[in-house]
Amino acid sequence: MRTIGVFDSGVGGISVLKEILCEFPNDNIIYFGDSLYAPYGDKNIDEIRELCLKVSDFLVFNKKVDALVIACNTATGAAIDIMQTRYTLPVVGVVNNGVKEALNITKNNSIGIIATPATVRMNIYNDTILNAAPMSSVFQVECPQLVKLIENGWVDSIESNNLIKSYIDSFPENIDTLILGCTHYPLISQYISRHFLGNIVNPANETSKSLKKLIGEGEKNINVSKTFFVSGDLLKFKKVAEEFLEQPIKDIRKIIL
Ligand code: DGL
C-alpha cells in the first residue's frame, strides 16, 4: 500500500490535502505541519530551504513515503528543484499547477497573485507565467499578515475584511484572475471572494490532478491511515486543521526535527 507525504509550514497545506484525499482515497497519508517555524514566508530563502529539506528528508527517508506533495508555495519556490533531484520518487509542487489553471481560465492574460513575501521575492509565479505565456501581465502582491491570522484561527471581522481589501485594492482593475499563491489563502477564499469578483484560482486542484497523472490510482484499500505530525502547538493546529478539513483528526503527533 502506498503512502503520500504532504507538507506545509502549518495548516495551509490542508487546502491541498483536501484535494489529495478526494483524488487518492486508497492511499495512506502523512501530513507534516512545520508550525513551530511558520511563517516560512518571512524568512530568507536559505533558511526556508533548510527547514523544507529537514521535513522532506523525514518524510522520504524516515517515513518512506512513495510520493511527496509540497503543499506550500514558499517551499515549492525555495526547494522543489533540489527535492526533485535529491529523491527518486515523484515530487509535485503547487506553483506550476496554479499557473496552468490560471492560464486556462484567464480571458485577458492579466493575472494577479497574492503570496507570502518570500514567494513574491523569488518571482516564481511571475517567471512561470511569463515562460508559458510571454504576453501576459503579471502583478504580485505580498500579504505578510495573512498566514499568522489563519494559523491562529481566522476571525471574520471588520479588521480582517479591511486587511484583505487593502491587499486586493493594490491590483490594477484589469486583473481577471487571481491566484491564491499561498496554500493558507484557499482556507479563507470565501472572504477573499467578497473583495475580488474575477476568477479565483486555488492551485490545489491541479496539484492533485498532476500527482494522479504521475502515480495513477492506488489499489483498493479500506484501511487507509491518515497521520499528522506537527512541530508547533499541537492542539492549536488540530483545532484549526479540523475546521478546514471538516473531519476529525485522530492520529496526530508532535515532533521537532
Ligand atoms: N502556506 C505556505 C505557502 O503556500 C507558507 C506560508 C508561510 O509559512 O509563510 O506559501
XYZ file of N, CA and C and ligand atoms in Angstrom:
781
model
N 0.836 -1.198 0.000
C 0.000 0.000 0.000
C 0.877 1.256 0.000
N 0.449 2.269 -0.760
C 1.307 3.453 -0.900
C 1.020 4.488 0.196
N 2.024 5.326 0.418
C 1.840 6.452 1.339
C 2.242 7.732 0.623
N 1.364 8.729 0.715
C 1.661 10.038 0.121
C 2.011 11.006 1.246
N 3.153 11.652 1.131
C 3.576 12.652 2.119
C 3.183 14.038 1.640
N 2.608 14.809 2.533
C 2.152 16.167 2.187
C 2.717 17.100 3.248
N 3.336 18.217 2.842
C 3.808 19.105 3.909
C 3.666 20.585 3.592
N 3.587 21.320 4.688
C 3.466 22.782 4.628
C 4.108 23.342 5.893
N 4.207 24.656 5.944
C 4.722 25.284 7.159
C 3.706 25.210 8.296
N 2.466 24.865 7.988
C 1.449 24.823 9.054
C 0.163 24.224 8.536
N -0.957 24.951 8.760
C -2.268 24.407 8.358
C -2.603 24.658 6.891
N -1.815 25.511 6.212
C -2.144 25.870 4.827
C -2.267 24.668 3.913
N -1.391 23.692 4.110
C -1.393 22.513 3.248
C -2.673 21.699 3.347
N -3.497 22.008 4.336
C -4.792 21.321 4.457
C -5.641 21.601 3.202
N -5.464 22.791 2.611
C -6.226 23.098 1.387
C -5.825 22.143 0.260
N -4.580 21.719 0.259
C -4.115 20.759 -0.751
C -4.497 19.337 -0.335
N -4.347 19.066 0.943
C -4.676 17.736 1.462
C -6.124 17.353 1.139
N -7.018 18.327 1.233
C -8.443 18.071 0.941
C -8.613 17.487 -0.463
N -7.903 18.069 -1.415
C -7.981 17.584 -2.800
C -7.305 16.221 -2.932
N -6.181 16.057 -2.243
C -5.444 14.782 -2.294
C -6.334 13.658 -1.750
N -7.048 13.948 -0.672
C -7.913 12.914 -0.077
C -9.018 12.503 -1.048
N -9.526 13.459 -1.832
C -10.576 13.121 -2.816
C -9.985 12.298 -3.949
N -8.810 12.688 -4.396
C -8.198 12.050 -5.574
C -7.584 10.687 -5.245
N -7.156 10.507 -3.994
C -6.440 9.270 -3.620
C -7.071 8.600 -2.389
N -8.300 8.122 -2.522
C -8.988 7.558 -1.343
C -8.374 6.261 -0.837
N -7.513 5.618 -1.631
C -6.961 4.313 -1.232
C -5.550 4.385 -0.658
N -4.991 5.584 -0.581
C -3.593 5.697 -0.145
C -3.481 6.227 1.279
N -2.454 5.747 1.978
C -2.150 6.313 3.294
C -1.601 7.722 3.114
N -1.859 8.549 4.121
C -1.396 9.932 4.041
C -0.587 10.247 5.287
N 0.540 10.925 5.087
C 1.239 11.530 6.224
C 1.337 13.026 5.941
N 0.799 13.808 6.842
C 0.839 15.273 6.703
C 1.798 15.833 7.742
N 2.659 16.740 7.304
C 3.572 17.402 8.245
C 3.311 18.913 8.224
N 2.967 19.458 9.374
C 2.804 20.911 9.504
C 3.928 21.455 10.370
N 4.809 22.229 9.746
C 6.007 22.692 10.461
C 5.723 24.000 11.209
N 4.662 23.978 12.007
C 4.130 25.231 12.542
C 5.049 25.915 13.563
N 5.995 25.165 14.102
C 6.944 25.805 15.017
C 7.719 26.910 14.280
N 7.903 26.700 12.989
C 8.702 27.640 12.206
C 7.874 28.496 11.259
N 6.544 28.381 11.317
C 5.691 29.227 10.472
C 5.690 30.651 11.035
N 5.591 31.662 10.187
C 5.526 31.566 8.737
C 6.905 31.398 8.083
N 6.933 30.537 7.062
C 8.151 30.407 6.253
C 8.369 31.696 5.427
N 7.257 32.277 5.044
C 7.304 33.372 4.062
C 8.007 34.629 4.515
N 8.316 34.730 5.813
C 9.039 35.904 6.315
C 10.543 35.645 6.405
N 10.954 34.409 6.080
C 12.361 34.045 6.286
C 13.154 34.193 4.985
N 14.485 34.112 5.106
C 15.259 34.186 3.864
C 15.301 32.804 3.198
N 15.653 32.799 1.934
C 15.489 31.592 1.124
C 16.334 30.424 1.646
N 17.547 30.716 2.092
C 18.404 29.627 2.597
C 17.791 28.965 3.818
N 17.244 29.803 4.674
C 16.597 29.288 5.885
C 15.384 28.424 5.515
N 14.581 28.912 4.578
C 13.370 28.170 4.160
C 13.782 26.819 3.574
N 14.800 26.853 2.731
C 15.284 25.625 2.089
C 15.723 24.599 3.135
N 16.458 25.074 4.118
C 16.954 24.178 5.169
C 15.789 23.547 5.945
N 14.794 24.370 6.280
C 13.623 23.847 7.002
C 12.884 22.814 6.154
N 12.694 23.145 4.878
C 11.948 22.247 3.977
C 12.653 20.903 3.843
N 13.968 20.940 3.698
C 14.695 19.684 3.479
C 14.683 18.801 4.718
N 14.632 19.424 5.880
C 14.518 18.637 7.115
C 13.210 17.854 7.094
N 12.152 18.552 6.708
C 10.829 17.905 6.682
C 10.767 16.851 5.579
N 11.231 17.210 4.399
C 11.116 16.257 3.285
C 12.018 15.041 3.517
N 13.200 15.234 4.103
C 14.062 14.083 4.424
C 13.373 13.159 5.430
N 12.702 13.770 6.398
C 11.965 12.977 7.396
C 10.887 12.135 6.697
N 10.155 12.760 5.804
C 9.059 12.033 5.137
C 9.606 10.949 4.199
N 10.662 11.281 3.493
C 11.177 10.341 2.481
C 12.014 9.232 3.127
N 12.977 9.610 3.966
C 13.918 8.605 4.476
C 13.411 7.899 5.731
N 12.702 8.639 6.565
C 12.243 8.063 7.820
C 10.868 7.408 7.670
N 9.982 8.104 7.016
C 8.612 7.587 6.878
C 8.394 6.836 5.567
N 9.371 6.875 4.701
C 9.359 6.079 3.450
C 8.116 6.334 2.589
N 7.752 7.607 2.451
C 6.604 7.906 1.594
C 6.934 7.532 0.150
N 5.883 7.312 -0.648
C 6.077 6.920 -2.048
C 5.971 8.104 -2.996
N 5.415 9.195 -2.503
C 5.321 10.418 -3.319
C 5.265 11.588 -2.350
N 5.718 12.736 -2.833
C 5.800 13.902 -1.958
C 5.058 15.067 -2.583
N 4.175 15.675 -1.793
C 3.452 16.858 -2.259
C 3.930 18.052 -1.437
N 4.541 19.019 -2.106
C 4.971 20.234 -1.410
C 3.756 21.156 -1.404
N 2.996 21.092 -0.306
C 1.722 21.818 -0.250
C 1.941 23.236 0.257
N 2.943 23.880 -0.293
C 3.362 25.203 0.177
C 4.065 25.887 -0.990
N 3.607 27.080 -1.329
C 4.209 27.807 -2.457
C 5.618 28.271 -2.123
N 5.788 28.736 -0.891
C 7.088 29.251 -0.478
C 8.129 28.131 -0.536
N 7.742 26.954 -0.050
C 8.645 25.794 -0.080
C 8.874 25.317 -1.511
N 7.824 25.366 -2.321
C 7.974 24.954 -3.725
C 9.019 25.839 -4.398
N 8.882 27.144 -4.191
C 9.831 28.076 -4.812
C 11.244 27.867 -4.323
N 11.379 27.590 -3.030
C 12.725 27.504 -2.447
C 13.387 26.160 -2.693
N 12.595 25.092 -2.843
C 13.242 23.774 -2.747
C 12.781 22.700 -3.730
N 11.821 22.980 -4.602
C 11.334 21.862 -5.441
C 12.445 21.304 -6.342
N 13.284 22.173 -6.886
C 14.338 21.686 -7.794
C 15.282 20.746 -7.049
N 15.651 21.153 -5.841
C 16.557 20.312 -5.037
C 15.887 18.981 -4.716
N 14.620 19.038 -4.308
C 13.939 17.797 -3.904
C 13.784 16.848 -5.088
N 13.517 17.431 -6.256
C 13.316 16.548 -7.408
C 14.597 15.844 -7.831
N 15.744 16.393 -7.472
C 16.978 15.670 -7.785
C 17.466 14.829 -6.593
N 17.116 15.252 -5.398
C 17.572 14.558 -4.181
C 16.872 13.209 -3.979
N 15.601 13.104 -4.403
C 14.829 11.887 -4.140
C 14.480 11.184 -5.452
N 14.282 9.870 -5.335
C 13.945 9.115 -6.555
C 12.439 8.846 -6.642
N 11.646 9.659 -5.977
C 10.198 9.450 -6.030
C 9.533 10.693 -6.628
N 8.263 10.569 -7.023
C 7.588 11.737 -7.593
C 7.423 12.855 -6.565
N 7.802 14.063 -6.949
C 7.654 15.235 -6.088
C 6.852 16.282 -6.867
N 5.713 16.694 -6.326
C 4.954 17.751 -7.006
C 4.838 18.969 -6.091
N 4.808 20.134 -6.739
C 4.640 21.383 -6.002
C 3.383 22.080 -6.498
N 3.131 23.268 -5.961
C 1.866 23.926 -6.272
C 1.962 25.011 -7.346
N 3.166 25.557 -7.571
C 3.242 26.766 -8.389
C 2.884 26.526 -9.857
N 3.537 25.567 -10.511
C 3.236 25.378 -11.941
C 1.794 24.914 -12.147
N 1.245 24.237 -11.139
C -0.150 23.797 -11.246
C -1.121 24.971 -11.134
N -0.810 25.905 -10.261
C -1.647 27.108 -10.157
C -1.586 27.922 -11.433
N -0.397 28.020 -12.001
C -0.215 28.785 -13.242
C -0.994 28.136 -14.381
N -0.919 26.817 -14.450
C -1.628 26.092 -15.506
C -3.127 26.425 -15.474
N -3.697 26.347 -14.289
C -5.131 26.612 -14.176
C -5.455 28.075 -14.490
N -4.617 28.983 -14.011
C -4.871 30.410 -14.255
C -4.839 30.716 -15.752
N -3.866 30.148 -16.451
C -3.756 30.418 -17.889
C -4.920 29.788 -18.657
N -5.479 28.730 -18.113
C -6.641 28.110 -18.762
C -7.890 28.967 -18.648
N -8.009 29.713 -17.554
C -9.282 30.422 -17.379
C -9.215 31.925 -17.635
N -8.014 32.511 -17.650
C -7.966 33.958 -17.880
C -8.426 34.281 -19.308
N -9.122 35.404 -19.427
C -9.567 35.821 -20.769
C -8.632 36.894 -21.322
N -7.975 37.638 -20.422
C -7.155 38.763 -20.901
C -5.678 38.629 -20.508
N -5.321 37.493 -19.965
C -3.935 37.243 -19.536
C -3.379 38.290 -18.570
N -4.274 38.923 -17.831
C -3.827 39.806 -16.742
C -4.076 39.075 -15.432
N -3.006 38.639 -14.833
C -3.134 37.718 -13.707
C -2.527 38.326 -12.445
N -3.280 38.257 -11.372
C -2.787 38.747 -10.085
C -2.413 37.566 -9.203
N -1.447 37.793 -8.339
C -1.037 36.742 -7.389
C -0.941 37.368 -6.009
N -1.577 36.729 -5.041
C -1.296 37.100 -3.648
C -0.472 35.962 -3.050
N 0.551 36.320 -2.301
C 1.501 35.302 -1.818
C 2.269 35.840 -0.618
N 3.140 34.987 -0.087
C 3.987 35.432 1.029
C 5.106 36.333 0.488
N 5.728 37.117 1.362
C 6.836 37.970 0.897
C 7.939 37.158 0.202
N 8.258 35.974 0.726
C 9.339 35.180 0.107
C 8.945 34.705 -1.287
N 7.710 34.279 -1.452
C 7.268 33.811 -2.774
C 7.324 34.960 -3.778
N 6.887 36.130 -3.355
C 6.938 37.293 -4.262
C 8.397 37.613 -4.592
N 9.243 37.577 -3.594
C 10.666 37.895 -3.794
C 11.326 36.916 -4.768
N 10.929 35.647 -4.682
C 11.541 34.639 -5.570
C 11.035 34.776 -7.008
N 9.935 35.489 -7.198
C 9.386 35.730 -8.536
C 8.951 34.471 -9.271
N 8.708 33.392 -8.564
C 8.417 32.131 -9.256
C 7.124 32.177 -10.064
N 6.102 32.842 -9.526
C 4.854 32.937 -10.305
C 5.068 33.775 -11.551
N 5.713 34.911 -11.365
C 5.998 35.794 -12.486
C 6.746 35.026 -13.585
N 7.810 34.350 -13.201
C 8.654 33.661 -14.182
C 7.914 32.497 -14.834
N 7.169 31.745 -14.046
C 6.479 30.574 -14.608
C 5.384 31.019 -15.579
N 4.668 32.083 -15.241
C 3.606 32.572 -16.140
C 4.228 33.118 -17.429
N 5.245 33.951 -17.286
C 5.823 34.576 -18.484
C 6.536 33.562 -19.375
N 7.031 32.522 -18.762
C 7.646 31.445 -19.535
C 6.614 30.740 -20.410
N 5.442 30.503 -19.811
C 4.395 29.764 -20.527
C 3.610 30.674 -21.468
N 3.432 31.924 -21.093
C 2.607 32.852 -21.879
C 3.243 34.240 -21.821
N 4.248 34.480 -22.668
C 5.074 35.694 -22.556
C 4.315 37.015 -22.686
N 3.129 36.992 -23.297
C 2.400 38.251 -23.462
C 1.570 38.626 -22.217
N 1.641 37.829 -21.185
C 0.802 38.065 -20.007
C 1.281 39.280 -19.209
N 0.349 39.863 -18.460
C 0.720 40.878 -17.469
C 0.542 40.244 -16.100
N 1.595 40.296 -15.306
C 1.561 39.628 -14.001
C 1.766 40.665 -12.900
N 0.901 40.623 -11.900
C 1.008 41.550 -10.766
C 1.013 40.750 -9.475
N 2.022 40.975 -8.666
C 2.123 40.212 -7.414
C 1.973 41.143 -6.214
N 1.212 40.697 -5.242
C 1.074 41.473 -4.008
C 1.408 40.562 -2.825
N 2.341 40.985 -2.008
C 2.658 40.163 -0.829
C 1.705 40.510 0.315
N 1.348 39.480 1.040
C 0.350 39.654 2.123
C 0.949 39.132 3.427
N 1.862 39.884 4.011
C 2.620 39.357 5.143
C 1.800 39.000 6.377
N 0.590 39.550 6.485
C -0.128 39.312 7.760
C -1.098 38.134 7.741
N -1.394 37.604 6.547
C -2.489 36.620 6.486
C -2.155 35.276 7.142
N -0.941 34.772 6.926
C -0.625 33.413 7.411
C -0.792 33.302 8.925
N -0.267 34.291 9.637
C -0.363 34.231 11.111
C -1.821 34.227 11.557
N -2.626 35.073 10.920
C -4.045 35.154 11.307
C -4.759 33.836 11.022
N -4.386 33.183 9.925
C -5.023 31.898 9.586
C -4.540 30.804 10.544
N -3.230 30.799 10.837
C -2.689 29.800 11.787
C -3.380 29.908 13.154
N -3.741 31.129 13.521
C -4.356 31.334 14.845
C -5.865 31.125 14.832
N -6.428 30.813 13.656
C -7.882 30.653 13.553
C -8.475 31.962 13.052
N -8.876 31.995 11.783
C -9.350 33.233 11.141
C -10.606 33.755 11.817
N -10.638 35.047 12.043
C -11.852 35.666 12.589
C -12.405 36.608 11.524
N -13.660 36.395 11.168
C -14.288 37.232 10.140
C -14.748 38.547 10.788
N -13.888 39.562 10.731
C -14.186 40.825 11.414
C -14.023 41.985 10.428
N -14.398 43.170 10.867
C -14.219 44.359 10.012
C -12.735 44.526 9.699
N -11.893 44.321 10.719
C -10.438 44.496 10.527
C -9.891 43.492 9.519
N -10.300 42.218 9.654
C -9.735 41.210 8.747
C -10.246 41.433 7.324
N -11.498 41.881 7.183
C -12.010 42.191 5.844
C -11.280 43.376 5.229
N -11.016 44.386 6.064
C -10.289 45.558 5.554
C -8.874 45.187 5.122
N -8.289 44.241 5.853
C -6.939 43.808 5.501
C -6.951 43.147 4.116
N -7.883 42.212 3.909
C -7.978 41.562 2.590
C -8.231 42.621 1.521
N -9.150 43.523 1.806
C -9.497 44.562 0.820
C -8.264 45.400 0.462
N -7.449 45.717 1.472
C -6.279 46.561 1.194
C -5.295 45.846 0.267
N -5.183 44.528 0.420
C -4.290 43.787 -0.486
C -4.890 43.755 -1.895
N -6.174 43.454 -1.987
C -6.822 43.342 -3.307
C -6.832 44.698 -4.015
N -7.019 45.766 -3.256
C -7.049 47.107 -3.861
C -5.701 47.505 -4.469
N -4.634 46.777 -4.127
C -3.317 47.103 -4.696
C -3.195 46.672 -6.156
N -4.122 45.836 -6.630
C -4.034 45.355 -8.018
C -4.667 46.353 -8.989
N -4.135 46.407 -10.223
C -4.842 47.192 -11.235
C -6.212 46.572 -11.538
N -7.129 47.388 -12.047
C -8.522 46.933 -12.228
C -8.682 45.821 -13.257
N -7.756 45.752 -14.221
C -7.987 44.813 -15.334
C -7.636 43.351 -15.027
N -7.153 43.070 -13.830
C -6.861 41.676 -13.460
C -8.154 40.868 -13.533
N -8.174 39.798 -14.323
C -9.412 38.994 -14.347
C -9.271 37.682 -13.574
N -8.033 37.364 -13.172
C -7.807 36.088 -12.492
C -6.820 36.304 -11.346
N -7.167 35.758 -10.202
C -6.308 35.914 -9.025
C -5.862 34.530 -8.554
N -4.544 34.337 -8.506
C -4.034 33.063 -7.981
C -3.808 33.201 -6.473
N -4.343 32.259 -5.718
C -4.064 32.211 -4.276
C -2.705 31.527 -4.128
N -1.651 32.351 -4.130
C -0.281 31.841 -4.211
C 0.331 31.488 -2.875
N -0.512 31.162 -1.931
C -0.083 30.631 -0.628
C -1.180 29.656 -0.236
N -0.800 28.466 0.171
C -1.819 27.434 0.417
C -2.710 27.748 1.619
N -2.291 28.720 2.428
C -3.174 29.143 3.520
C -4.400 29.891 2.981
N -4.248 30.589 1.872
C -5.319 31.503 1.448
C -6.605 30.810 0.979
N -6.538 29.626 0.335
C -7.808 28.972 -0.021
C -8.686 28.705 1.210
N -8.062 28.622 2.382
C -8.842 28.385 3.595
C -9.732 29.577 3.929
N -9.406 30.748 3.357
C -10.269 31.926 3.591
C -10.793 32.476 2.260
N -10.897 31.608 1.245
C -11.289 32.119 -0.079
C -12.696 32.716 -0.074
N -13.558 32.206 0.822
C -14.916 32.797 0.867
C -14.865 34.275 1.263
N -13.850 34.651 2.047
C -13.739 36.063 2.444
C -13.014 36.874 1.367
N -12.050 36.226 0.710
C -11.333 36.917 -0.372
C -12.311 37.228 -1.514
N -13.225 36.289 -1.773
C -14.146 36.480 -2.908
C -15.151 37.620 -2.662
N -15.221 38.133 -1.447
C -16.055 39.324 -1.218
C -15.426 40.560 -1.869
N -14.102 40.486 -2.026
C -13.382 41.679 -2.475
C -12.801 41.529 -3.876
N -12.749 40.297 -4.380
C -12.275 40.082 -5.758
C -13.342 39.313 -6.508
N -13.851 39.922 -7.579
C -15.019 39.322 -8.228
C -14.674 38.499 -9.475
N -13.390 38.467 -9.845
C -12.996 37.681 -11.028
C -12.795 36.206 -10.671
N -12.012 35.508 -11.512
C -11.716 34.090 -11.246
C -10.710 33.976 -10.111
N -10.978 33.076 -9.197
C -10.012 32.830 -8.116
C -9.459 31.409 -8.269
N -8.138 31.316 -8.357
C -7.507 30.015 -8.598
C -6.881 29.467 -7.315
N -7.317 28.266 -6.968
C -6.697 27.523 -5.871
C -5.816 26.435 -6.507
N -4.496 26.577 -6.434
C -3.610 25.624 -7.120
C -3.759 24.165 -6.668
N -4.460 23.945 -5.566
C -4.593 22.582 -5.025
C -5.259 21.618 -6.013
N -6.244 22.115 -6.766
C -6.986 21.225 -7.668
C -6.059 20.591 -8.705
N -5.315 21.465 -9.395
C -4.410 20.958 -10.431
C -3.256 20.149 -9.829
N -2.865 20.496 -8.616
C -1.748 19.785 -7.975
C -2.113 18.322 -7.759
N -3.315 18.076 -7.243
C -3.672 16.675 -7.002
C -3.881 15.942 -8.329
N -4.409 16.667 -9.340
C -4.566 16.015 -10.648
C -3.199 15.671 -11.245
N -2.224 16.570 -11.046
C -0.908 16.307 -11.637
C -0.245 15.111 -10.953
N -0.502 14.953 -9.655
C 0.047 13.773 -8.965
C -0.639 12.508 -9.481
N -1.925 12.613 -9.733
C -2.677 11.451 -10.254
C -2.091 10.999 -11.597
N -1.732 12.001 -12.426
C -1.132 11.659 -13.719
C 0.182 10.919 -13.526
N 0.923 11.286 -12.480
C 2.234 10.678 -12.245
C 2.148 9.290 -11.621
N 1.250 9.120 -10.655
C 1.278 7.844 -9.906
C 0.014 7.004 -10.079
N -0.985 7.564 -10.761
C -2.214 6.795 -11.005
C -2.992 6.538 -9.728
N -3.982 5.678 -9.851
C -4.875 5.394 -8.721
C -4.252 4.320 -7.817
N -4.418 4.430 -6.505
C -3.913 3.402 -5.598
C -4.802 2.166 -5.624
N -4.225 1.043 -5.240
C -5.029 -0.200 -5.189
C -6.111 -0.091 -4.132
N -7.244 -0.697 -4.408
C -8.392 -0.639 -3.477
C -7.952 -1.012 -2.053
N -8.344 -0.179 -1.090
C -7.925 -0.414 0.286
C -8.902 0.290 1.226
N -9.412 -0.448 2.188
C -10.380 0.194 3.085
C -9.770 0.575 4.438
N -8.491 0.223 4.618
C -7.848 0.542 5.906
C -6.824 1.659 5.798
N -7.192 2.728 5.151
C -6.197 3.791 4.961
C -5.918 4.522 6.280
N -4.669 4.966 6.430
C -4.334 5.717 7.638
C -4.030 7.164 7.268
N -4.371 8.058 8.173
C -4.044 9.479 7.989
C -3.321 9.916 9.252
N -2.025 10.185 9.121
C -1.212 10.552 10.272
C -0.730 11.990 10.114
N -0.834 12.740 11.186
C -0.404 14.137 11.154
C 0.759 14.335 12.120
N 1.795 15.012 11.645
C 2.896 15.433 12.503
C 2.905 16.952 12.539
N 3.136 17.484 13.713
C 3.183 18.942 13.833
C 4.328 19.315 14.763
N 5.088 20.356 14.366
C 6.256 20.717 15.184
C 5.917 21.776 16.230
N 4.808 22.480 16.039
C 4.437 23.552 16.969
C 3.325 23.110 17.907
N 2.456 24.042 18.241
C 1.360 23.798 19.186
C 0.353 22.807 18.592
N 0.350 21.599 19.169
C -0.472 20.504 18.603
C -1.977 20.807 18.658
N -2.416 21.280 19.796
C -3.866 21.487 19.953
C -4.372 22.618 19.064
N -3.567 23.655 18.951
C -3.965 24.779 18.085
C -4.049 24.309 16.628
N -3.031 23.553 16.206
C -3.031 23.032 14.837
C -4.263 22.163 14.614
N -4.522 21.262 15.555
C -5.617 20.296 15.406
C -6.955 21.019 15.242
N -7.166 22.014 16.079
C -8.444 22.740 16.068
C -8.654 23.423 14.708
N -7.626 24.165 14.275
C -7.773 24.917 13.025
C -7.833 23.958 11.830
N -6.994 22.928 11.846
C -6.967 21.976 10.723
C -8.293 21.218 10.611
N -8.847 20.810 11.722
C -10.129 20.067 11.685
C -11.247 20.928 11.126
N -11.200 22.195 11.478
C -12.243 23.101 10.979
C -12.188 23.172 9.451
N -10.985 23.302 8.910
C -10.857 23.429 7.465
C -11.039 22.091 6.750
N -10.573 21.027 7.400
C -10.656 19.701 6.784
C -12.084 19.161 6.843
N -12.842 19.704 7.766
C -14.229 19.270 8.004
C -14.326 17.793 8.373
N -13.318 17.322 9.092
C -13.379 15.974 9.661
C -12.409 15.894 10.842
N -12.676 14.999 11.789
C -11.780 14.918 12.946
C -10.411 14.348 12.582
N -9.396 14.851 13.254
C -8.045 14.323 13.088
C -7.772 13.424 14.287
N -7.570 12.136 14.026
C -7.445 11.198 15.158
C -5.993 10.901 15.514
N -5.163 10.768 14.483
C -3.768 10.381 14.733
C -2.864 11.587 14.495
N -2.501 12.272 15.570
C -1.662 13.474 15.435
C -0.568 13.432 16.498
N 0.652 13.703 16.065
C 1.798 13.604 16.991
C 2.668 14.854 16.869
N 3.256 15.217 17.994
C 4.155 16.362 17.967
C 5.578 15.871 17.745
N 6.290 16.558 16.873
C 7.688 16.168 16.646
C 8.481 17.407 16.248
N 9.662 17.537 16.798
C 10.542 18.622 16.375
C 11.757 17.986 15.720
N 11.998 18.345 14.485
C 13.084 17.669 13.733
C 14.438 18.295 14.041
N 1.408 28.030 3.066
C 2.665 28.440 2.613
C 2.708 28.909 1.194
O 1.964 28.386 0.404
C 3.597 29.172 3.519
C 3.065 30.175 4.440
C 4.156 30.655 5.374
O 4.559 29.860 6.220
O 4.590 31.793 5.233
O 3.497 29.725 0.820
